[in-house]
XYZ file of N, CA and C in Angstrom:
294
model
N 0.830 -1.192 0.000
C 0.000 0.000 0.000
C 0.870 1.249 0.000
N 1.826 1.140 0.670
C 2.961 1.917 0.864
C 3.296 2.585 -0.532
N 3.783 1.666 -1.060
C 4.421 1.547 -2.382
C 3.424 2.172 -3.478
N 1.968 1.767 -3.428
C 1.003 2.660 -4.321
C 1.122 4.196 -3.972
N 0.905 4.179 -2.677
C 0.460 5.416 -2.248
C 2.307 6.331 -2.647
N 3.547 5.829 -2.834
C 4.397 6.642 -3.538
C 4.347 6.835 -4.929
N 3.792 5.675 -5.687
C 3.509 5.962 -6.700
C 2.369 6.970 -6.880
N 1.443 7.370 -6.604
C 0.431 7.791 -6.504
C 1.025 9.111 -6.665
N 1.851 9.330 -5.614
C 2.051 10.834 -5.184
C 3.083 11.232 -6.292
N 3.813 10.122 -6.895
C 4.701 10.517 -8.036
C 4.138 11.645 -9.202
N 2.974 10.481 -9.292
C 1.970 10.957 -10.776
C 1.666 12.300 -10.345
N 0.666 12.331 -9.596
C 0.252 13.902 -8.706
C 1.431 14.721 -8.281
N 2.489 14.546 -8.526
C 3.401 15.457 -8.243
C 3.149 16.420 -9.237
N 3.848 14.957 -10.562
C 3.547 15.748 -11.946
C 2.496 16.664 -12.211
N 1.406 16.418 -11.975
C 0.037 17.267 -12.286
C 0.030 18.529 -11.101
N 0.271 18.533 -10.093
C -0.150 19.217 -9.356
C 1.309 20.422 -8.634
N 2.583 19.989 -9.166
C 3.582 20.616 -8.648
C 3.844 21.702 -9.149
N 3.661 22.567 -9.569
C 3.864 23.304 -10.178
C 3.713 23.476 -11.945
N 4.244 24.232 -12.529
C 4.593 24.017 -14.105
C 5.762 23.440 -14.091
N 6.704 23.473 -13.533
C 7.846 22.501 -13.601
C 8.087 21.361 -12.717
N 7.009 21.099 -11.820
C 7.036 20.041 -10.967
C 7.521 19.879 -9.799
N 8.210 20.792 -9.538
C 9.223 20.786 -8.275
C 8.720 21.708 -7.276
N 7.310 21.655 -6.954
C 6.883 22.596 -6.052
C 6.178 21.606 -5.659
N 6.209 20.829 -4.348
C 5.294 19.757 -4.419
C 3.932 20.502 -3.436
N 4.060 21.755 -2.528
C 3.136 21.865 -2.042
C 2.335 22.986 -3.033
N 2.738 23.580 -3.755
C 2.082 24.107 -4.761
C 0.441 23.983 -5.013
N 0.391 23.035 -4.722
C -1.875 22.582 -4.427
C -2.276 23.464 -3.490
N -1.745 23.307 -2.584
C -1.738 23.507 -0.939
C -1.579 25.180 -0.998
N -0.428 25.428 -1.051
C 0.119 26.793 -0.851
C -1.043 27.396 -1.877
N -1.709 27.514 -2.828
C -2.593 28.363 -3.591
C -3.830 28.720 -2.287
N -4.476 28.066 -1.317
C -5.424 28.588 -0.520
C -4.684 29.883 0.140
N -3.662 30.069 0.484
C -3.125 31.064 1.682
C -2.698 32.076 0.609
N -2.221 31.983 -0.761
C -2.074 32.633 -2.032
C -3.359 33.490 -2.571
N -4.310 33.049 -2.390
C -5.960 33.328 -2.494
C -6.227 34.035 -1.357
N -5.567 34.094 0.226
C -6.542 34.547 0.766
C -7.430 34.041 1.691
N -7.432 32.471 1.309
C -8.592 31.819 2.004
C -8.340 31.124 3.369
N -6.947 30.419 3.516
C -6.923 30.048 4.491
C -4.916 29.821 4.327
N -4.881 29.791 5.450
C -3.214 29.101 5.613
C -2.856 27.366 4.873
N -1.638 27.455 4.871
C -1.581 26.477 3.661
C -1.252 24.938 4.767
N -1.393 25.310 6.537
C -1.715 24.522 6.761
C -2.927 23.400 7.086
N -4.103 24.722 7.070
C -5.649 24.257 7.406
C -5.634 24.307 5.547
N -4.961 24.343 4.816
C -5.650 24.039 3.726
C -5.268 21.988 3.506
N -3.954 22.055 3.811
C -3.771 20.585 4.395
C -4.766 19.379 5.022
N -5.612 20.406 6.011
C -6.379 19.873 6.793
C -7.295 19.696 6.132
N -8.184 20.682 5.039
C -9.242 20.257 4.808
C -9.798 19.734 3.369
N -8.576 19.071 2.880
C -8.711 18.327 1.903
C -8.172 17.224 2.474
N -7.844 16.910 3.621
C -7.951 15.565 4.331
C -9.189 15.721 5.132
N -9.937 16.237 5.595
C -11.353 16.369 6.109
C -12.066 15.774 4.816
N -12.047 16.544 3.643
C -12.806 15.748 2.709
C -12.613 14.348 2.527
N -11.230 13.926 2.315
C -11.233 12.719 2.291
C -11.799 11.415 3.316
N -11.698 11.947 4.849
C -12.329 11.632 5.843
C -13.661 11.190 5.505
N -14.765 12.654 4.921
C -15.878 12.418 4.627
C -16.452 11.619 3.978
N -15.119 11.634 3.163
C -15.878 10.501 1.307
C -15.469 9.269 2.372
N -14.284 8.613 3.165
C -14.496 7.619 3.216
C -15.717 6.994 4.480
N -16.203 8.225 5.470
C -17.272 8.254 6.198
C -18.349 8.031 5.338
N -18.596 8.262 4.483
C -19.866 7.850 3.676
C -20.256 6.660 2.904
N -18.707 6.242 2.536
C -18.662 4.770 1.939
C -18.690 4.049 3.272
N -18.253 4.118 4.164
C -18.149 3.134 5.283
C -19.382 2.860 6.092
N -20.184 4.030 5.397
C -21.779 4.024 5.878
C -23.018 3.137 4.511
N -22.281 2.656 4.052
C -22.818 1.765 2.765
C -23.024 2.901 1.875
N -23.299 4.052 1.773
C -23.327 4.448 0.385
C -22.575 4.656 -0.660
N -22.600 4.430 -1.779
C -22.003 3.648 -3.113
C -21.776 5.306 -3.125
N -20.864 5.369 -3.369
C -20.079 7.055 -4.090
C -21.045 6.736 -5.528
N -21.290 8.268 -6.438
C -21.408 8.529 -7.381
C -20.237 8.616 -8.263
N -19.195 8.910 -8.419
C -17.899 8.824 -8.705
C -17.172 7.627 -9.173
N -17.896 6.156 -9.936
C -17.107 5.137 -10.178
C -16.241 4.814 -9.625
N -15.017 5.589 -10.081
C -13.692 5.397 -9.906
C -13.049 5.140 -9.088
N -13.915 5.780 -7.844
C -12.899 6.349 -6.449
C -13.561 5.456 -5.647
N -12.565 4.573 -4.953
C -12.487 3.503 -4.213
C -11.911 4.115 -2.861
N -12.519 3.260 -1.984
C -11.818 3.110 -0.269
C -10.439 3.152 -0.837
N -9.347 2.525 -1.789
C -8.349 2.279 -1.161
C -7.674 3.743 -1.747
N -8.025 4.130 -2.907
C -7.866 5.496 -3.641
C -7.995 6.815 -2.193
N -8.856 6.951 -1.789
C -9.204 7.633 -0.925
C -8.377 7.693 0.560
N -7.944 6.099 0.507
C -6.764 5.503 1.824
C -5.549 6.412 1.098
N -5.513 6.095 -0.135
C -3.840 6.407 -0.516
C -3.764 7.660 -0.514
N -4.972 8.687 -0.808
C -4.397 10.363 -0.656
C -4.599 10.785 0.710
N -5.013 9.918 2.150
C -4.558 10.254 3.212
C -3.255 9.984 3.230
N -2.810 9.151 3.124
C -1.206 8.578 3.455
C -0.685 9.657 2.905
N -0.494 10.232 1.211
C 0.312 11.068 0.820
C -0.329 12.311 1.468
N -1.538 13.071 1.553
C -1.857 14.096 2.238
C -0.708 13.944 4.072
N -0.713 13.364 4.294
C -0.517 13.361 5.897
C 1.329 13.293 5.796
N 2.043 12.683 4.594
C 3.053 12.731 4.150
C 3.729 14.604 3.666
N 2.800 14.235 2.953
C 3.310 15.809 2.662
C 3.246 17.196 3.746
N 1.858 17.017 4.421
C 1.983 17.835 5.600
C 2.921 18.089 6.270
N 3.573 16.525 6.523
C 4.951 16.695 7.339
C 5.812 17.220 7.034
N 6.107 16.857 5.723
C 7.282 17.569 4.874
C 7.159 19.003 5.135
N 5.861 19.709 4.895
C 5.300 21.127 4.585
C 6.056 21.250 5.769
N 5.833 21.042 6.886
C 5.776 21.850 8.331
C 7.560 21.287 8.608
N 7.834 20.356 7.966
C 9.411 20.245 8.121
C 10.139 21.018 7.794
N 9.500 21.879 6.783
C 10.849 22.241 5.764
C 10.665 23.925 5.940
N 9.526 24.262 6.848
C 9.160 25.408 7.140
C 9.281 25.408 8.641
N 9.941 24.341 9.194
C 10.564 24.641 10.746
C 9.523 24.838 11.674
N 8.165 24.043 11.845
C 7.264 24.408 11.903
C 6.678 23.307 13.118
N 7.912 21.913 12.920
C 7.545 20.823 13.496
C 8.119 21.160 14.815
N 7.154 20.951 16.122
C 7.947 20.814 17.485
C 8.443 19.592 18.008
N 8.334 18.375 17.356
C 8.545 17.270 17.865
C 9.375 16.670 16.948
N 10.154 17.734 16.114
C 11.281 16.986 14.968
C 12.674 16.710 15.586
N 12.575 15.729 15.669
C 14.542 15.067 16.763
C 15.377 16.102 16.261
């Protein structure tokens, strides 16, 4: 699962990192860019969504969405909660970093 969920985040790097790719929080950082919120509650609440979608499947209802499976939904917590760390690592942000 591990291993999907890096692949996963590979592909979505590509799409979502910038125009040259190497901005990986680049998704993220556009809410606090906008205005709307800090780019760490923006973290938060596209893992809240994901929470939700999988609160709703876990409540028997069939998503409208084909595609998107429990484990799809597992794998962008793992990379969401991955990258957070990074975010708050690399911005000195973590209090519990050894």
């Amino acid at each position: 699962m591990c291993s999907q969920a890096h692949e996963l985040m590979k592909a979505k790097n590509h799409d979502y990192a910038g125009s040259s790719g190497n901005t990986p929080f680049a998704n993220f950082e556009r809410v606090e860019s906008m205005g709307i919120t800090s780019t760490e509650l923006g973290f938060l609440v596209r893992m809240t969504d994901k929470m939700s979608r999988l609160s709703t499947m876990m409540n028997g209802n069939k998503p409208k969405v084909k595609d998107e499976k429990i484990l799809d939904t597992l794998l962008d917590l793992i990379n969401y909660s991955v990258l957070l760390y990074a975010f708050l690592n690399s911005n000195g942000k973590l209090t519990d970093n050894p």
